Amino acid sequence: MKKFTGLLALALIPTLLLQPALAQEERTALVPLPSLDDFTRGQDGWAFGLGLGIEYETAYEGSDEFGFEVDPAGAVQWRRGNDIFFFAGEAFGWRGLRSDTWLLQALIGFDEGREEGDSDKGNLDGLGDGEEGLEFVFEARRAFDADWRNWLVGRVVASENGNLGLFGVGRRFGDKFDGSGSEINLVAVFHDSEFANKDFGITAQQAAASGLRETRMSGGFRSVGIDYSYRHIVNKNWQIFGEVLYEYYSRDVRNSPIARSNFEAEVGIGFLYVF
């Protein structure tokens, strides 16, 4: 999800001639997107960031309950040219910049699954715990220019419990190339039947145990979402980051007895120390 640019003026030719050098000097992040951690400061080799984030979010997919959660933040990264390999939490991955306007990213992560105890109201009683499993994620972003003001984004999540796809547009705000500033993305999300039933389906056995209506989900359109990311680089070592996410479910999802709310939402803020 990302942003836009434009410049004109013959009278400023001398200034424009200096801009490539200045942009090169400022472009310390692989791509200047606040949603992507880059602790390398434009240098090859190892980089480390460690911090903490606090989120206020829905308890599970479709929940009408909210709560706070504190999570570690940061990553271990290794950069060589336009490629970064990273380990962050439960994910290991790679991202690479190609032709200045293509960002490709692939990672392997771990989905902890939903737990019956995620609902304090007992709304999940009788449904049991969801299955854990590995997730394989591939993402591509295509910018309309090298400044990464506007772009298209596509993401595919393939897991042991089904598949999900995301497609959208984004815009970046701010003039720096160090990853600070903010960005906004608007996306449409699709899932197959297996992924849909993982979150919103109810088997006959679960229906008997929970008292909820047996529900079999089909694949297709899942939701539309908007995501806003912010990053402020305080100094060489300290960063502040934040995110706001809102996802509105499709009619099919809203009709599931598990979906006690029409949307999912999340607000988060945190800090990072870059070594």
Short mmCIF file of C-alpha atoms in Angstrom, two decimals:
data_model
loop_
_atom_site.label_atom_id
_atom_site.label_comp_id
_atom_site.label_asym_id
_atom_site.label_seq_id
_atom_site.Cartn_x
_atom_site.Cartn_y
_atom_site.Cartn_z
CA MET A 1 0.00 0.00 0.00
CA LYS A 2 1.81 3.28 -1.02
CA LYS A 3 2.04 6.85 -2.65
CA PHE A 4 2.54 9.73 -5.31
CA THR A 5 4.85 12.48 -6.96
CA GLY A 6 5.34 15.15 -9.65
CA LEU A 7 7.78 18.04 -10.57
CA LEU A 8 7.97 20.64 -13.39
CA ALA A 9 9.88 23.90 -14.16
CA LEU A 10 12.48 24.84 -16.75
CA ALA A 11 13.63 27.67 -14.55
CA LEU A 12 14.83 25.11 -12.00
CA ILE A 13 17.13 23.15 -14.33
CA PRO A 14 20.25 23.81 -12.19
CA THR A 15 18.41 22.55 -9.09
CA LEU A 16 17.05 19.54 -10.92
CA LEU A 17 20.53 18.58 -12.04
CA LEU A 18 21.54 18.29 -8.40
CA GLN A 19 18.54 16.19 -7.36
CA PRO A 20 19.79 12.74 -8.48
CA ALA A 21 22.89 13.15 -6.31
CA LEU A 22 20.85 14.37 -3.34
CA ALA A 23 18.29 11.59 -3.71
CA GLN A 24 21.08 9.05 -3.92
CA GLU A 25 22.57 10.43 -0.73
CA GLU A 26 19.24 10.34 1.15
CA ARG A 27 18.06 6.94 -0.10
CA THR A 28 19.23 4.97 2.91
CA ALA A 29 16.22 2.64 2.91
CA LEU A 30 15.85 -0.06 0.27
CA VAL A 31 12.47 1.49 -0.51
CA PRO A 32 11.21 4.58 1.36
CA LEU A 33 8.10 2.89 2.77
CA PRO A 34 7.26 3.40 6.48
CA SER A 35 5.55 -0.01 6.64
CA LEU A 36 8.84 -1.85 5.96
CA ASP A 37 11.61 -2.05 8.53
CA ASP A 38 15.06 -1.28 7.13
CA PHE A 39 17.79 -0.89 9.74
CA THR A 40 20.73 -1.04 7.33
CA ARG A 41 21.11 2.73 6.72
CA GLY A 42 21.98 1.91 3.11
CA GLN A 43 25.02 -0.18 4.05
CA ASP A 44 25.76 -3.79 3.19
CA GLY A 45 26.12 -6.24 6.06
CA TRP A 46 24.27 -6.97 9.30
CA ALA A 47 21.74 -4.68 10.98
CA PHE A 48 19.67 -5.08 14.14
CA GLY A 49 16.60 -3.39 15.56
CA LEU A 50 14.83 -4.16 18.83
CA GLY A 51 11.78 -2.59 20.40
CA LEU A 52 8.28 -2.94 21.74
CA GLY A 53 4.80 -2.30 20.40
CA ILE A 54 1.36 -2.11 21.98
CA GLU A 55 -1.81 -2.82 20.00
CA TYR A 56 -5.50 -2.33 20.68
CA GLU A 57 -7.28 -4.80 18.43
CA THR A 58 -10.12 -7.24 17.92
CA ALA A 59 -9.65 -10.47 19.87
CA TYR A 60 -10.01 -12.69 16.77
CA GLU A 61 -11.37 -12.58 13.21
CA GLY A 62 -15.02 -11.44 13.41
CA SER A 63 -14.91 -10.62 17.12
CA ASP A 64 -16.79 -7.75 18.76
CA GLU A 65 -14.34 -7.84 21.68
CA PHE A 66 -11.26 -5.64 21.87
CA GLY A 67 -8.15 -5.77 23.99
CA PHE A 68 -4.57 -4.61 24.39
CA GLU A 69 -1.60 -6.74 23.41
CA VAL A 70 2.10 -6.02 23.93
CA ASP A 71 4.53 -7.59 21.46
CA PRO A 72 8.26 -7.37 20.80
CA ALA A 73 9.25 -5.51 17.63
CA GLY A 74 12.33 -5.45 15.44
CA ALA A 75 14.37 -7.75 13.24
CA VAL A 76 17.77 -9.10 12.36
CA GLN A 77 18.69 -8.12 8.79
CA TRP A 78 21.49 -8.76 6.33
CA ARG A 79 21.80 -6.56 3.27
CA ARG A 80 23.70 -6.89 0.06
CA GLY A 81 22.99 -4.25 -2.56
CA ASN A 82 19.28 -4.25 -3.33
CA ASP A 83 18.52 -7.40 -1.35
CA ILE A 84 17.72 -7.79 2.34
CA PHE A 85 17.30 -11.08 4.20
CA PHE A 86 15.55 -10.80 7.55
CA PHE A 87 14.39 -12.70 10.60
CA ALA A 88 11.55 -11.03 12.50
CA GLY A 89 9.60 -12.78 15.22
CA GLU A 90 8.11 -15.91 13.68
CA ALA A 91 9.00 -15.04 10.08
CA PHE A 92 12.09 -15.47 7.92
CA GLY A 93 12.19 -13.78 4.55
CA TRP A 94 13.77 -11.82 1.73
CA ARG A 95 12.91 -8.60 -0.06
CA GLY A 96 14.56 -7.16 -3.12
CA LEU A 97 14.32 -4.01 -5.23
CA ARG A 98 14.39 -4.43 -9.00
CA SER A 99 14.58 -1.67 -11.63
CA ASP A 100 13.86 0.95 -8.90
CA THR A 101 10.09 0.40 -9.26
CA TRP A 102 9.59 -3.29 -8.40
CA LEU A 103 9.69 -4.52 -4.81
CA LEU A 104 9.48 -8.28 -4.37
CA GLN A 105 9.15 -10.00 -1.01
CA ALA A 106 8.91 -13.63 0.07
CA LEU A 107 8.74 -15.05 3.57
CA ILE A 108 7.88 -18.10 5.62
CA GLY A 109 5.87 -17.43 8.76
CA PHE A 110 3.90 -19.26 11.43
CA ASP A 111 0.15 -18.93 12.01
CA GLU A 112 -0.64 -19.64 15.66
CA GLY A 113 -4.32 -20.20 14.91
CA ARG A 114 -7.36 -19.13 16.89
CA GLU A 115 -7.83 -20.40 20.43
CA GLU A 116 -11.18 -21.10 22.05
CA GLY A 117 -10.14 -18.90 24.97
CA ASP A 118 -9.62 -15.84 22.74
CA SER A 119 -13.19 -14.80 23.55
CA ASP A 120 -13.66 -13.57 27.12
CA LYS A 121 -17.42 -13.72 26.57
CA GLY A 122 -17.33 -17.39 25.68
CA ASN A 123 -18.41 -16.79 22.08
CA LEU A 124 -15.99 -19.47 20.86
CA ASP A 125 -16.92 -22.11 23.43
CA GLY A 126 -17.37 -25.48 21.77
CA LEU A 127 -15.46 -24.55 18.62
CA GLY A 128 -12.11 -25.81 19.88
CA ASP A 129 -8.71 -24.39 18.98
CA GLY A 130 -7.83 -23.60 15.38
CA GLU A 131 -5.02 -25.42 13.64
CA GLU A 132 -1.53 -23.98 13.69
CA GLY A 133 0.52 -24.04 10.52
CA LEU A 134 3.16 -22.55 8.26
CA GLU A 135 2.39 -19.70 5.88
CA PHE A 136 4.24 -18.91 2.68
CA VAL A 137 3.84 -15.30 1.58
CA PHE A 138 4.82 -13.68 -1.71
CA GLU A 139 4.27 -9.98 -2.35
CA ALA A 140 4.97 -7.67 -5.28
CA ARG A 141 4.66 -3.90 -5.35
CA ARG A 142 4.96 -1.95 -8.60
CA ALA A 143 5.63 1.77 -8.16
CA PHE A 144 4.67 4.30 -10.81
CA ASP A 145 7.97 6.13 -10.33
CA ALA A 146 11.30 5.70 -8.55
CA ASP A 147 10.18 8.04 -5.74
CA TRP A 148 7.61 5.46 -4.60
CA ARG A 149 4.74 7.91 -4.30
CA ASN A 150 2.08 5.60 -5.77
CA TRP A 151 2.05 1.87 -6.41
CA LEU A 152 0.05 -1.28 -6.99
CA VAL A 153 0.38 -4.18 -4.57
CA GLY A 154 -0.43 -7.87 -4.76
CA ARG A 155 0.09 -10.50 -2.07
CA VAL A 156 -0.56 -14.24 -1.97
CA VAL A 157 -0.63 -16.25 1.25
CA ALA A 158 -0.42 -20.03 0.84
CA SER A 159 -0.83 -22.05 4.02
CA GLU A 160 -1.63 -25.50 5.33
CA ASN A 161 -5.10 -24.16 6.11
CA GLY A 162 -5.98 -22.49 2.81
CA ASN A 163 -5.00 -19.58 0.60
CA LEU A 164 -5.60 -15.84 0.58
CA GLY A 165 -4.95 -13.09 -1.97
CA LEU A 166 -4.76 -9.31 -1.60
CA PHE A 167 -4.73 -6.63 -4.31
CA GLY A 168 -4.66 -2.88 -3.91
CA VAL A 169 -3.12 0.55 -4.34
CA GLY A 170 -0.97 2.70 -2.08
CA ARG A 171 0.46 6.17 -1.61
CA ARG A 172 3.43 7.54 0.35
CA PHE A 173 3.52 10.90 2.13
CA GLY A 174 6.72 12.71 3.08
CA ASP A 175 9.85 13.69 1.16
CA LYS A 176 12.59 11.62 2.79
CA PHE A 177 14.08 8.37 1.50
CA ASP A 178 15.06 6.93 4.88
CA GLY A 179 11.76 5.13 5.51
CA SER A 180 10.20 7.88 7.63
CA GLY A 181 6.87 9.55 6.90
CA SER A 182 3.57 7.79 6.35
CA GLU A 183 1.72 5.69 3.81
CA ILE A 184 -1.80 4.50 3.16
CA ASN A 185 -3.07 1.42 1.33
CA LEU A 186 -6.51 0.45 0.06
CA VAL A 187 -6.97 -3.25 -0.70
CA ALA A 188 -9.46 -5.95 -1.63
CA VAL A 189 -9.00 -9.38 -0.06
CA PHE A 190 -10.06 -12.79 -1.41
CA HIS A 191 -9.87 -16.27 0.13
CA ASP A 192 -10.52 -19.85 -0.92
CA SER A 193 -13.10 -22.02 0.86
CA GLU A 194 -10.53 -23.72 3.11
CA PHE A 195 -9.17 -20.41 4.38
CA ALA A 196 -12.70 -19.02 4.79
CA ASN A 197 -13.81 -22.02 6.87
CA LYS A 198 -10.70 -21.79 9.03
CA ASP A 199 -11.91 -18.44 10.37
CA PHE A 200 -15.69 -18.48 9.85
CA GLY A 201 -16.86 -22.04 9.16
CA ILE A 202 -18.62 -24.26 11.71
CA THR A 203 -18.63 -28.04 11.29
CA ALA A 204 -21.49 -30.30 12.42
CA GLN A 205 -19.44 -31.40 15.41
CA GLN A 206 -18.66 -27.80 16.38
CA ALA A 207 -22.31 -26.83 15.93
CA ALA A 208 -23.42 -29.59 18.32
CA ALA A 209 -20.84 -28.53 20.92
CA SER A 210 -21.34 -24.77 20.64
CA GLY A 211 -25.02 -24.39 19.80
CA LEU A 212 -24.11 -22.24 16.77
CA ARG A 213 -25.54 -22.88 13.32
CA GLU A 214 -23.53 -25.24 11.12
CA THR A 215 -21.89 -23.07 8.49
CA ARG A 216 -20.00 -23.99 5.36
CA MET A 217 -18.18 -21.08 3.73
CA SER A 218 -17.36 -20.80 0.05
CA GLY A 219 -14.38 -19.01 -1.42
CA GLY A 220 -14.40 -15.58 -3.02
CA PHE A 221 -14.44 -11.98 -1.89
CA ARG A 222 -13.54 -11.62 1.81
CA SER A 223 -13.22 -7.91 2.61
CA VAL A 224 -12.03 -4.44 1.73
CA GLY A 225 -9.43 -2.81 3.94
CA ILE A 226 -7.51 0.37 4.56
CA ASP A 227 -4.16 0.51 6.34
CA TYR A 228 -2.18 3.54 7.49
CA SER A 229 1.47 3.29 8.60
CA TYR A 230 3.67 5.94 10.21
CA ARG A 231 7.37 6.06 11.09
CA HIS A 232 9.38 8.84 12.68
CA ILE A 233 13.16 8.57 12.94
CA VAL A 234 14.06 10.47 16.10
CA ASN A 235 17.83 10.12 15.66
CA LYS A 236 20.40 7.60 14.48
CA ASN A 237 19.23 4.96 16.93
CA TRP A 238 15.61 5.63 17.90
CA GLN A 239 12.45 5.24 15.83
CA ILE A 240 8.73 5.57 16.60
CA PHE A 241 6.19 3.68 14.51
CA GLY A 242 2.43 3.36 14.35
CA GLU A 243 -0.33 1.66 12.37
CA VAL A 244 -4.11 1.89 11.97
CA LEU A 245 -5.99 -0.88 10.18
CA TYR A 246 -9.67 -1.26 9.28
CA GLU A 247 -11.16 -4.21 7.39
CA TYR A 248 -14.85 -4.44 6.41
CA TYR A 249 -16.16 -7.95 5.76
CA SER A 250 -18.18 -9.16 2.79
CA ARG A 251 -21.82 -10.23 3.17
CA ASP A 252 -20.91 -13.93 3.16
CA VAL A 253 -18.47 -13.44 6.03
CA ARG A 254 -20.90 -11.26 7.98
CA ASN A 255 -23.52 -14.03 7.76
CA SER A 256 -21.32 -16.46 9.71
CA PRO A 257 -22.35 -16.85 13.38
CA ILE A 258 -18.67 -16.39 14.29
CA ALA A 259 -18.68 -12.87 12.81
CA ARG A 260 -20.26 -10.92 15.65
CA SER A 261 -18.92 -7.72 14.12
CA ASN A 262 -18.92 -6.46 10.54
CA PHE A 263 -15.29 -5.39 10.71
CA GLU A 264 -11.85 -5.93 12.15
CA ALA A 265 -9.82 -3.00 13.48
CA GLU A 266 -6.42 -2.41 15.02
CA VAL A 267 -4.44 0.56 16.35
CA GLY A 268 -0.80 0.14 17.28
CA ILE A 269 2.18 2.22 18.36
CA GLY A 270 5.72 1.36 19.41
CA PHE A 271 9.39 2.22 19.45
CA LEU A 272 12.59 0.70 18.07
CA TYR A 273 16.25 0.98 18.94
CA VAL A 274 18.51 0.45 15.92
CA PHE A 275 22.00 -0.79 16.81
#
